[in-house]
Coordinates of C-alpha atoms (C1' of nucleotides) in Angstrom, one line a residue:
Chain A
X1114 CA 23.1 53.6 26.5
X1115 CA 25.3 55.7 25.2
X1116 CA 28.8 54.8 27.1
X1117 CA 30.9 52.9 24.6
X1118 CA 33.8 52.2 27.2
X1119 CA 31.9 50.8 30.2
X1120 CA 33.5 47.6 31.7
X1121 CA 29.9 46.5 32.7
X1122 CA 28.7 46.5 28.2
X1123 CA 32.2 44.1 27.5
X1124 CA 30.9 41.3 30.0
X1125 CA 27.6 41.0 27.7
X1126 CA 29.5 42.0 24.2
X1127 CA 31.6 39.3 25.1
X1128 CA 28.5 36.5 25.6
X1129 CA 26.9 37.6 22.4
X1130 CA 29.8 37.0 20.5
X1131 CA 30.6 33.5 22.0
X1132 CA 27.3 32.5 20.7
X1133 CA 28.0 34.0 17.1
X1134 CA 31.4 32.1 17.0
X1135 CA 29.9 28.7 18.5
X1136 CA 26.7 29.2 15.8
X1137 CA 29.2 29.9 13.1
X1138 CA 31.6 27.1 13.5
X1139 CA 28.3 24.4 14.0
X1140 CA 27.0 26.1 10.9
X1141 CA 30.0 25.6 9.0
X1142 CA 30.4 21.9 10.3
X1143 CA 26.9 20.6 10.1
X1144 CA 25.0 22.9 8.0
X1145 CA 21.8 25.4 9.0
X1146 CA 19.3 23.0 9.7
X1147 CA 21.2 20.3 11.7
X1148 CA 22.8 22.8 14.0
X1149 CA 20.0 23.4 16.8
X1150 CA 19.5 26.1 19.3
X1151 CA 19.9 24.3 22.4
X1152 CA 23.4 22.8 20.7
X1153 CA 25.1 26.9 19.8
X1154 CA 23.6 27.6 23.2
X1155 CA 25.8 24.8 24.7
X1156 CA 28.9 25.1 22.5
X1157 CA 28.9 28.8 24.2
X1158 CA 28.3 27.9 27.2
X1159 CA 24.9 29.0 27.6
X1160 CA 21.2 28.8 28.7
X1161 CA 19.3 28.5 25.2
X1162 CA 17.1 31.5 26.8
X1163 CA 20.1 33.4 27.1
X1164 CA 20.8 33.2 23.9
X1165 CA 17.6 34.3 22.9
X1166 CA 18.0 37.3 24.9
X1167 CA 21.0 38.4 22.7
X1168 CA 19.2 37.0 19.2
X1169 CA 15.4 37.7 18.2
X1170 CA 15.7 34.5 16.6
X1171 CA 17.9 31.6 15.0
X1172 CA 17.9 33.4 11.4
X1173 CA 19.2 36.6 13.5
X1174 CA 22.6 34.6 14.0
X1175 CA 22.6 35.2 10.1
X1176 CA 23.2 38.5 10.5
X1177 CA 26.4 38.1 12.2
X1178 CA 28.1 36.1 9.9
X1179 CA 27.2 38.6 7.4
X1180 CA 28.4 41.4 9.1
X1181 CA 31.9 39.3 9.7
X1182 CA 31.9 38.2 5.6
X1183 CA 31.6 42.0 4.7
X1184 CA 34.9 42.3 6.8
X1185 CA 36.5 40.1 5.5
X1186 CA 35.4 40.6 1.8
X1187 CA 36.8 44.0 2.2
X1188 CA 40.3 42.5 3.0
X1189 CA 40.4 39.9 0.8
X1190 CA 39.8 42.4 -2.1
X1191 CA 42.4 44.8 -0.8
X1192 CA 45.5 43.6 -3.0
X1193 CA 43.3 43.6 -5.9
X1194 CA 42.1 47.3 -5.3
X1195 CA 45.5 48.0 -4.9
X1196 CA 47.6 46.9 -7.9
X1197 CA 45.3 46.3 -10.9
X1198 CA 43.8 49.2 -12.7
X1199 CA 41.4 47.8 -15.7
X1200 CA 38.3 47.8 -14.5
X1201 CA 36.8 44.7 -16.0
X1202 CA 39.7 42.9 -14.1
X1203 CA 39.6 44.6 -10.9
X1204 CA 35.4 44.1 -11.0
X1205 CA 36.5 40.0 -11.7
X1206 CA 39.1 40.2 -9.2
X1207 CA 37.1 42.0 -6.8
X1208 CA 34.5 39.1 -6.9
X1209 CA 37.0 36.0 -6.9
X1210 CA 37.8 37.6 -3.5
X1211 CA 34.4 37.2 -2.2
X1212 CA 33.9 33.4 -4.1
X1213 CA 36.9 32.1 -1.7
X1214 CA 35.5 34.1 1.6
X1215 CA 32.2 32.4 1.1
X1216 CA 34.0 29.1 0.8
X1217 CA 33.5 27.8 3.8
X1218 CA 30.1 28.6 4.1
X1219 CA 29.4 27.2 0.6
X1220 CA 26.9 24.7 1.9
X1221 CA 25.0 26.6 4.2
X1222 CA 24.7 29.6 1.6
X1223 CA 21.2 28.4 0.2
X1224 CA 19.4 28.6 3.7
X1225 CA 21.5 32.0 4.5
X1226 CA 20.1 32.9 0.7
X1227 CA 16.3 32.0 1.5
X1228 CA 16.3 34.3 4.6
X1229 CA 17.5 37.1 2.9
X1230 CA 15.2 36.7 0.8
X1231 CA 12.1 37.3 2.7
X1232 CA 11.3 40.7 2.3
X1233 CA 10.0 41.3 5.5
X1234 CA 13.1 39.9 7.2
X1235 CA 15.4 42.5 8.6
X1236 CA 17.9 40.2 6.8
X1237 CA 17.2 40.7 3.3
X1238 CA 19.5 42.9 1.8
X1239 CA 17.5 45.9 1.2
X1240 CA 15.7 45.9 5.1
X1241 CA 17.1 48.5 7.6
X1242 CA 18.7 46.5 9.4
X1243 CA 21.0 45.2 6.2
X1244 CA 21.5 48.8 5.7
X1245 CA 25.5 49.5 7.2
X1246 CA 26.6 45.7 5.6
X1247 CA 24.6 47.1 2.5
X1248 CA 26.4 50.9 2.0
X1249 CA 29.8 49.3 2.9
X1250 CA 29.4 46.6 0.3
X1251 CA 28.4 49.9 -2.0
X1252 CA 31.1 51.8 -0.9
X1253 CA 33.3 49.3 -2.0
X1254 CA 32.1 48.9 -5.6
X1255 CA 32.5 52.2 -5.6
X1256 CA 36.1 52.0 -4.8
X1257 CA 36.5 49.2 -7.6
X1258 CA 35.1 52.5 -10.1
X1259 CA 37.3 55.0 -8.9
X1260 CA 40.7 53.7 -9.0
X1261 CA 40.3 52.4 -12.5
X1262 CA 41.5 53.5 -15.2
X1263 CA 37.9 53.6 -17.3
X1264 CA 36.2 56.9 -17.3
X1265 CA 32.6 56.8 -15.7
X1266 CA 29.9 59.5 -17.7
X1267 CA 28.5 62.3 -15.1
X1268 CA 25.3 60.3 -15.9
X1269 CA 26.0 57.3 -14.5
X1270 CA 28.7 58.7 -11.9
X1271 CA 26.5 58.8 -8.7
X1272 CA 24.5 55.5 -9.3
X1273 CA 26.9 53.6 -11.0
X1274 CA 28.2 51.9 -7.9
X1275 CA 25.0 51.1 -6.3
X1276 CA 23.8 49.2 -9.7
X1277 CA 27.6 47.8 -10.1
X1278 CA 26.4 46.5 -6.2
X1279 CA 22.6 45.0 -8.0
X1280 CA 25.1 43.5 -10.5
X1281 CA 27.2 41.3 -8.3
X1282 CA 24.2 40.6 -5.6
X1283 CA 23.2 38.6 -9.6
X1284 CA 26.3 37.2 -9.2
X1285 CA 25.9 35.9 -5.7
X1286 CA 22.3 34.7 -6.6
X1287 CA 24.0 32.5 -9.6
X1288 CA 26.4 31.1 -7.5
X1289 CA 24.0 30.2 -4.9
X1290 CA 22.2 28.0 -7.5
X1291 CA 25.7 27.0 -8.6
X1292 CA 25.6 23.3 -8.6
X1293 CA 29.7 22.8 -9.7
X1294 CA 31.6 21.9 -6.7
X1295 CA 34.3 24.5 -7.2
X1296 CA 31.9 27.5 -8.4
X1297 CA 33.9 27.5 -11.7
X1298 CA 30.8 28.4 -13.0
X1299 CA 30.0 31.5 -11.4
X1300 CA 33.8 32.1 -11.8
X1301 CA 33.1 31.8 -15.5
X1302 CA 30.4 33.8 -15.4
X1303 CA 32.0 36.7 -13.6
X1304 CA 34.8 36.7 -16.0
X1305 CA 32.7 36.3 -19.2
X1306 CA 30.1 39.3 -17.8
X1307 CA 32.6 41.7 -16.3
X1308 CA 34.0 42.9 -19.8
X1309 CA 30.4 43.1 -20.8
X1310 CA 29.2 45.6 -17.7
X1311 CA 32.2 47.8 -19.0
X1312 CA 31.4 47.5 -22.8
X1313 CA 27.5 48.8 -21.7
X1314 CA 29.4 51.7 -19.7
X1315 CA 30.8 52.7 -22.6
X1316 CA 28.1 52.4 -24.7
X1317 CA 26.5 54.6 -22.5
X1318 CA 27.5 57.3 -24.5
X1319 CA 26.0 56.5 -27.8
X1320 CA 23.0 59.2 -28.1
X1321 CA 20.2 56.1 -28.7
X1322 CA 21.3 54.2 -25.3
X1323 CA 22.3 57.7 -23.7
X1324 CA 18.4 58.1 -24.0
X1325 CA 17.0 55.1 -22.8
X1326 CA 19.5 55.9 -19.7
X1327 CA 18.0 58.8 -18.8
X1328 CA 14.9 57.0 -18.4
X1329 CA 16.3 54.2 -16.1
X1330 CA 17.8 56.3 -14.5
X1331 CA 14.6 58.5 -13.7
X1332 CA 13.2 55.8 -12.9
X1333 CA 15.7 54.3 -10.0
X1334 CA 15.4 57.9 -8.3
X1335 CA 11.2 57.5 -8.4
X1336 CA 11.5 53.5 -7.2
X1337 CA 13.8 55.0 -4.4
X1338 CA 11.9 57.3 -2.9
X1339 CA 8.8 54.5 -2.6
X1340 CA 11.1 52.0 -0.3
X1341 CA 11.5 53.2 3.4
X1342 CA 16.1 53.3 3.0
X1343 CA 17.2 55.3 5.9
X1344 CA 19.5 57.1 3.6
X1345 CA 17.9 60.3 3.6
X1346 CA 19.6 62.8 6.4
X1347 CA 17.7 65.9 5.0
Chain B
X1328 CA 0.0 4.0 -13.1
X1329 CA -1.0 5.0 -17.3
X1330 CA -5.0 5.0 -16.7
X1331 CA -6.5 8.4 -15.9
X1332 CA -9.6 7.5 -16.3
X1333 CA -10.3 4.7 -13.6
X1334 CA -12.6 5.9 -11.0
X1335 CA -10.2 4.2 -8.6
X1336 CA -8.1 7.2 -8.6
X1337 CA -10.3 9.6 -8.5
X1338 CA -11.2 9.4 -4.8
X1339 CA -7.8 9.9 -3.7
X1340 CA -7.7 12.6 -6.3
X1341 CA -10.5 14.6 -4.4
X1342 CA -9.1 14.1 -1.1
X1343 CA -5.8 15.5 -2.7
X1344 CA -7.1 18.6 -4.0
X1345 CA -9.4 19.0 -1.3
X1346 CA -6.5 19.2 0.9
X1347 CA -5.0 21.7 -1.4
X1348 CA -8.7 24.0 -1.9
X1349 CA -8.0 23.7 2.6
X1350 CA -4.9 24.9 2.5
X1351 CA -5.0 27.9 0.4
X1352 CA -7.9 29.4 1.7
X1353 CA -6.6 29.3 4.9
X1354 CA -3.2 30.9 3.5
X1355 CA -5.1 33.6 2.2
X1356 CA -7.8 33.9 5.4
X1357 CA -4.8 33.9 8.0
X1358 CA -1.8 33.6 6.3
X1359 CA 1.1 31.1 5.5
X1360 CA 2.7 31.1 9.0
X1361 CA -0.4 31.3 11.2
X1362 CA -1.6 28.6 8.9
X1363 CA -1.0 24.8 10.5
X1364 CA -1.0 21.7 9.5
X1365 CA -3.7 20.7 12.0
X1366 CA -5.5 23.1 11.0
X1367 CA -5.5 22.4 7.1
X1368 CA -6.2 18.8 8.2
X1369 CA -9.1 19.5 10.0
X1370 CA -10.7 22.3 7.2
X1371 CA -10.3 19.1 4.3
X1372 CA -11.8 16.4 7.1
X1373 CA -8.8 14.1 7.0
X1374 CA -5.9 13.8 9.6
X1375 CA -2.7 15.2 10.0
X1376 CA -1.1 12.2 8.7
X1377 CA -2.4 11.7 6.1
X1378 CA -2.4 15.5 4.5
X1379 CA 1.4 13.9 4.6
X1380 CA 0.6 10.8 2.4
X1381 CA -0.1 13.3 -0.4
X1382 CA 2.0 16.4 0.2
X1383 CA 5.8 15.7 1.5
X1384 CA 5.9 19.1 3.6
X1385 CA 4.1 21.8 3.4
X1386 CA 5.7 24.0 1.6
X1387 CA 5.2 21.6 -1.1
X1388 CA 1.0 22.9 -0.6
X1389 CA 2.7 26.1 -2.3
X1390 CA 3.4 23.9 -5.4
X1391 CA -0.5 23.6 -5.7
X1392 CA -0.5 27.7 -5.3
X1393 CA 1.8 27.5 -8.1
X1394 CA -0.2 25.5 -10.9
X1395 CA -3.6 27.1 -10.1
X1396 CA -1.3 30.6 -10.9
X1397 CA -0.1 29.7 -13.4
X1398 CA -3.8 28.5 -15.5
X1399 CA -5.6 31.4 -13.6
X1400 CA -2.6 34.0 -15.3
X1401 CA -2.9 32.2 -18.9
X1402 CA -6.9 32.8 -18.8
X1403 CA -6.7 36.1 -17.2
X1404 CA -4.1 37.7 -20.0
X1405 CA -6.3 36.1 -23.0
X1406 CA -8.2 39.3 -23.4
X1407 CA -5.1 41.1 -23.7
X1408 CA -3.1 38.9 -26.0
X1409 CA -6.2 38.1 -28.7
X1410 CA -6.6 42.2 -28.5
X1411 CA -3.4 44.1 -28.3
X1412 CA -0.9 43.8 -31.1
X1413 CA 1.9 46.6 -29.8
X1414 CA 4.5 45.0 -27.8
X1415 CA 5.1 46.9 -25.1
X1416 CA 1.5 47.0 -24.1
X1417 CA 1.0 43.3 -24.9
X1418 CA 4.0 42.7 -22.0
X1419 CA 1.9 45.5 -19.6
X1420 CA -1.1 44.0 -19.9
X1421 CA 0.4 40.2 -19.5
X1422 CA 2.1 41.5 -16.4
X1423 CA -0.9 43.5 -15.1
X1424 CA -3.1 40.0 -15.6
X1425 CA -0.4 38.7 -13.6
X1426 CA -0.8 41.3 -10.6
X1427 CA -4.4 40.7 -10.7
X1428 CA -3.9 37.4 -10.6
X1429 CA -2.1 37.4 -7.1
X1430 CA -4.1 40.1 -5.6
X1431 CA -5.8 37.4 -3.1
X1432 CA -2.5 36.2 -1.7
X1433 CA -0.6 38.9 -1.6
X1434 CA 0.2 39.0 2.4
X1435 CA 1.8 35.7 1.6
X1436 CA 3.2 35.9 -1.3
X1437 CA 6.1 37.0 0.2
X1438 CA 6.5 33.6 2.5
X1439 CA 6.0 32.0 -1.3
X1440 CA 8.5 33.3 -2.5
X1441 CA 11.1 32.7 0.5
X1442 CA 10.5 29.1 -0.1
X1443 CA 11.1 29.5 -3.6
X1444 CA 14.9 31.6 -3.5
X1445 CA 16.4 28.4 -1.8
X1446 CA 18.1 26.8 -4.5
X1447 CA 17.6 23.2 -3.3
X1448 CA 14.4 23.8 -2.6
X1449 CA 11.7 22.4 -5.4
X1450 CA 9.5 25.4 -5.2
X1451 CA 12.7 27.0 -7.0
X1452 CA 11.6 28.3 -10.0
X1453 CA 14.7 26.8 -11.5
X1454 CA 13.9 23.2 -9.9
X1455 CA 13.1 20.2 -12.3
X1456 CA 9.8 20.1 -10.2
X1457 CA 8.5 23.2 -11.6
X1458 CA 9.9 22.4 -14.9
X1459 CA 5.9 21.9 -16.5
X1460 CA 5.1 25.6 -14.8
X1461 CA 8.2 27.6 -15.4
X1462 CA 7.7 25.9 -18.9
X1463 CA 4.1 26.8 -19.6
X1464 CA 5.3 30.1 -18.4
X1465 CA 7.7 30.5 -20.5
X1466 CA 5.2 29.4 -23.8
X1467 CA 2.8 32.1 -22.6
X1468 CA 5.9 35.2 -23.0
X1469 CA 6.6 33.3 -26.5
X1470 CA 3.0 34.3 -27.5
X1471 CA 3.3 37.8 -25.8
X1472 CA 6.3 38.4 -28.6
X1473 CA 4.5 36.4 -31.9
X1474 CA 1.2 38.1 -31.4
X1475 CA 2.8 41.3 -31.5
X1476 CA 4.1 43.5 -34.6
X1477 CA 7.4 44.1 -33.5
X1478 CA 9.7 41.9 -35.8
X1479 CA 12.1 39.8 -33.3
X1480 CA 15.7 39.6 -34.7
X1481 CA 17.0 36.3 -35.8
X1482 CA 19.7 36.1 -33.1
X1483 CA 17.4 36.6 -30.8
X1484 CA 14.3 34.4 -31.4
X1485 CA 15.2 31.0 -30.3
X1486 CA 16.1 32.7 -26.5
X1487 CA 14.0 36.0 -26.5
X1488 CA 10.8 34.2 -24.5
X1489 CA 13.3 33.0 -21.9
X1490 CA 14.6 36.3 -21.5
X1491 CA 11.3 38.4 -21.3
X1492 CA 10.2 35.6 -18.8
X1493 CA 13.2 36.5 -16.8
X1494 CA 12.5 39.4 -17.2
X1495 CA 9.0 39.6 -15.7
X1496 CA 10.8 37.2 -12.9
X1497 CA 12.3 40.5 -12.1
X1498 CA 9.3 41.8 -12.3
X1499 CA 7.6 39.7 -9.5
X1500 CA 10.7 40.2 -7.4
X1501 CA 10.1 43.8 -7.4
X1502 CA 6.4 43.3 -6.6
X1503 CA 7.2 41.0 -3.6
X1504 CA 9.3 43.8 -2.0
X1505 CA 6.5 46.8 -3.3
X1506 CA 5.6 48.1 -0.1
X1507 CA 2.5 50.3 -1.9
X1508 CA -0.9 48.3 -0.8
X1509 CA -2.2 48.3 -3.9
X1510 CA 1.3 47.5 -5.9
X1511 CA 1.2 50.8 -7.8
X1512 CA 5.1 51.0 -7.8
X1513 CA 5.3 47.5 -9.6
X1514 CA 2.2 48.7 -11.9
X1515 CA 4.4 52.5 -12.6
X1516 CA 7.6 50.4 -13.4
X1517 CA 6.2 47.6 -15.6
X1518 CA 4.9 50.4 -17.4
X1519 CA 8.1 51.9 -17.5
X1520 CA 10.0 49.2 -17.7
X1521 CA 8.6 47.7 -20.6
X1522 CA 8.7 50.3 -23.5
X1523 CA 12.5 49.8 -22.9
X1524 CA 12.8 45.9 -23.4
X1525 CA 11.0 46.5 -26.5
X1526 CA 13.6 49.2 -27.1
X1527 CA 16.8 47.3 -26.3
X1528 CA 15.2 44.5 -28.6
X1529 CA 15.7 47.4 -31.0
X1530 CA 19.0 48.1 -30.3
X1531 CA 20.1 44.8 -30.7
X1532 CA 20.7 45.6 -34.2
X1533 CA 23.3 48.1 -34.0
X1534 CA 26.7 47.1 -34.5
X1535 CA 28.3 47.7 -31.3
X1536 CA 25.5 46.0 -29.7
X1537 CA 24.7 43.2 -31.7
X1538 CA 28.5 42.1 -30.6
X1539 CA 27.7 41.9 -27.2
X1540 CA 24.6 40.4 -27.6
X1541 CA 26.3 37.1 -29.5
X1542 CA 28.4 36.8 -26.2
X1543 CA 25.4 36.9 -24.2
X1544 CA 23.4 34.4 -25.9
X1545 CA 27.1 32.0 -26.2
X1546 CA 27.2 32.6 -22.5
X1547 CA 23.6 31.6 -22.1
X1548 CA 24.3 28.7 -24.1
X1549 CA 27.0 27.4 -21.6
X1550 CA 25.4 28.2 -18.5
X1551 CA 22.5 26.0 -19.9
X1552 CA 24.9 22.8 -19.7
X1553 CA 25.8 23.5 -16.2
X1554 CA 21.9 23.0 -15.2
X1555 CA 20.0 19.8 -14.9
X1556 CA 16.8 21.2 -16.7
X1557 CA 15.4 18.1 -17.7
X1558 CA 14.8 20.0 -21.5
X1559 CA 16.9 17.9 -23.9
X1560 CA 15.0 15.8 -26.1
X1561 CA 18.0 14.3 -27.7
Chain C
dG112 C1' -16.4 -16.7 -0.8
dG113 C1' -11.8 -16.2 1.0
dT114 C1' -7.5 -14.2 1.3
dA115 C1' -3.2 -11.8 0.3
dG116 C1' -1.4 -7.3 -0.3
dG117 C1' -1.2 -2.8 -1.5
dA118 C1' -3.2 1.9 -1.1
dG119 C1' -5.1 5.0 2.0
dT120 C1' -5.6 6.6 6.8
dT121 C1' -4.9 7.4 11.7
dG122 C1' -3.1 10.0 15.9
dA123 C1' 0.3 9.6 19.2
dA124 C1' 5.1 10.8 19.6
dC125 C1' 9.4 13.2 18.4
dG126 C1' 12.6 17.1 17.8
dT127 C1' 12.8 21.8 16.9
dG128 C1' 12.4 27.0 17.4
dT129 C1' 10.6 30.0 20.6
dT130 C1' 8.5 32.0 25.0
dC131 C1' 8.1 33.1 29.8
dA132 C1' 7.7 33.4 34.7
dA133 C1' 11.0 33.1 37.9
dC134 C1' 15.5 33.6 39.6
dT135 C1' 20.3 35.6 40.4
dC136 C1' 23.6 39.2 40.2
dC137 C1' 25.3 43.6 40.8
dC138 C1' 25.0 48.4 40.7
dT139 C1' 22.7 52.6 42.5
dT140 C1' 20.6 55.3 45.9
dG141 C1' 19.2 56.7 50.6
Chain D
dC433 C1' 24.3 48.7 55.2
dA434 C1' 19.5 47.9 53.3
dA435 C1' 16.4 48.3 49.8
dG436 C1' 15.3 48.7 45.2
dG437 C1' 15.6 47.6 40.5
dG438 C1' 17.2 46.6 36.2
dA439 C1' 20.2 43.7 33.4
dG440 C1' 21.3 39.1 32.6
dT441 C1' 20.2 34.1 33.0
dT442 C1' 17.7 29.9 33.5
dG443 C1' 15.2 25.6 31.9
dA444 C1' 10.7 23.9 31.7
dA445 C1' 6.7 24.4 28.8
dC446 C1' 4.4 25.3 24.3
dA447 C1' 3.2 25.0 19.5
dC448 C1' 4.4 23.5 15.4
dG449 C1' 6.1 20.5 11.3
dT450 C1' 7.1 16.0 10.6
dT451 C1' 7.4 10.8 11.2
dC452 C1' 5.9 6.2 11.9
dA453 C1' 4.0 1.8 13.4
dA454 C1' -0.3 0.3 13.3
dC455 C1' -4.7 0.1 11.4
dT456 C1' -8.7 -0.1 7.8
dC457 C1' -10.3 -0.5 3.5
dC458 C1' -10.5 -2.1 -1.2
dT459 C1' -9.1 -4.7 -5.1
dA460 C1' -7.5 -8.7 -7.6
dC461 C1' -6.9 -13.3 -7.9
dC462 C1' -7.8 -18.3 -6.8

DNA sequence: GGTAGGAGTTGAACGTGTTCAACTCCCTTG
DNA sequence: CAAGGGAGTTGAACACGTTCAACTCCTACC
């Protein structure tokens, strides 16, 4: 329960993530829907019970590839992070990284979308469960804030990154209804919004929008405290 | 195929809706899940079957949901809209008719609304098939803004009732996750929410704002190509 | 009146996600 | 070594959404 380094956990860690790489590639080669239970439970060389003994359910599979696509998000955007300082560019940059991670998946990314949308589902975005991919994904907007070369206002400073975060998750729900091939669109978007975003930063400071800030941002601390977010540690 | 008024249709037109008066009370008795096919069959008096002649799946019962929302909102905020002429309350009181609205099915509304995030999906708000709806909708937040005595900047009118409806998309979104039983938190941040829009709609002529505003509605204008929305007249 | 043909209707059958009682291992304890 | 027991594993069985070949009914036309 709580021995990390026991040869007897690698023997099962080992099964549950044959049957996240056999779900994976079938869901990349046929797509959600046409990949069935029994045939991830027979690519990994298992009994489709078993495999229900490692996963609640089919959607539950989800979960891994996002925990896998917050990974490799994170290394894609490294070279980014690390030699461009405008932040407009490193926001763009930041999210081309994640367009071509999500590549592959392109096809299946509706049916991943719908699931996460449920709000009961432990894999929308905001649910418990999502919470770890969730304050990763946050700690790296945050990083995209910091090493730039725009100055953030003390006003916006702690909560910036999470609603930089709300931002791109509008980003990722355009592209899901992107309907180019390539996702030039959502690429257009991105590049035509990201200057935007830091324009309203700025604009931040102006007394009349100052104002209306305060409010919002009143209001995000109230909204929190109603949703069940396993942040606090008290 | 052009003649409404022969009684030939109007037989299958009763076992249609009858099918559809089945279906949603048993969504809203026992929920969308627990709800089955069978079981909707047997509650109009026709077979499995043929519940299929008239409705492709059923998620596509939800459609039904959908139109009787939408007439049951526009009635509901009448009282509001022929009374109220200040803005922000006009929007409140649209969006608490809405609530009220919904009450019923809340418990499902959740499984609604999972069916509507997937893109390909025609219960997508964005799908051709809910074109009449999100249309009718978007007539109704038109009227919110004429009827009221805030004057609506030039730039702005021809895309400002597409905007407000997105906004109150929003809206719903937060009220799908609002864990509070009797939706307070979406009630506390409609009302807060709202005094703002009419605020920004304000700010919109400042300068500095007013800049980045002409690049939002240009962007608008583009990402309107990239969508099959069946709204050109030519 | 007879008949062709389409609209409407049926329920059995199919494929799928999911469950479960039973089984096999293997480790622990005496 | 024996007994116990829990973790891991199995595949048949279940319930559901969906399909389909066959059927009935009704209308239109001669």
């Amino acid at each position: 329960m709580s021995d990390p380094n026991a040869p007897t956990e690698s023997k099962s860690a080992r099964t549950r993530s044959a049957i996240i790489d056999a779900a994976l590639r079938l869901f990349r080669e046929k797509g959600y829907d046409d990949t069935t239970m029994r045939a991830i439970a027979a690519e990994a060389g298992v009994s489709v019970g078993n495999a229900y003994y490692y996963f609640d359910s089919k959607e539950r599979l989800i979960q891994g590839f996002y925990d896998r696509a917050q990974v490799d998000h994170a290394i894609a955007a490294r070279s980014v992070l690390d030699s461009e300082t405008d932040l407009a560019r490193r926001i763009i940059g930041v999210t081309d990284a994640w367009l071509q991670t999500m590549e592959p998946y392109r096809q299946f990314a509706g049916k991943f979308f719908k699931n996460a949308a449920e709000p009961t589902s432990p894999l929308s975005p905001f649910s418990p469960e999502s919470s770890p991919a969730r304050l990763a994904a946050i700690e790296l907007w945050r990083e995209v804030l910091e090493g730039s070369d725009t100055r953030i206002p003390k006003k916006l400073r702690a909560d910036l990154p999470e609603l930089i975060w709300l931002y791109f998750m509008g980003i990722v729900l355009f592209w899901v209804y992107d309907p180019t091939p390539d996702s030039s669109a959502t690429r257009k978007v991105s590049a035509r919004t990201a200057p935007l975003v830091v324009r309203a930063i700025g604009l931040t400071r102006l007394p009349v929008v100052g104002g209306m800030l305060d409010d919002i941002v009143a209001l995000i601390g109230e909204v929190r405290q109603v949703f069940p977010t396993t942040e606090e540690t008290t």
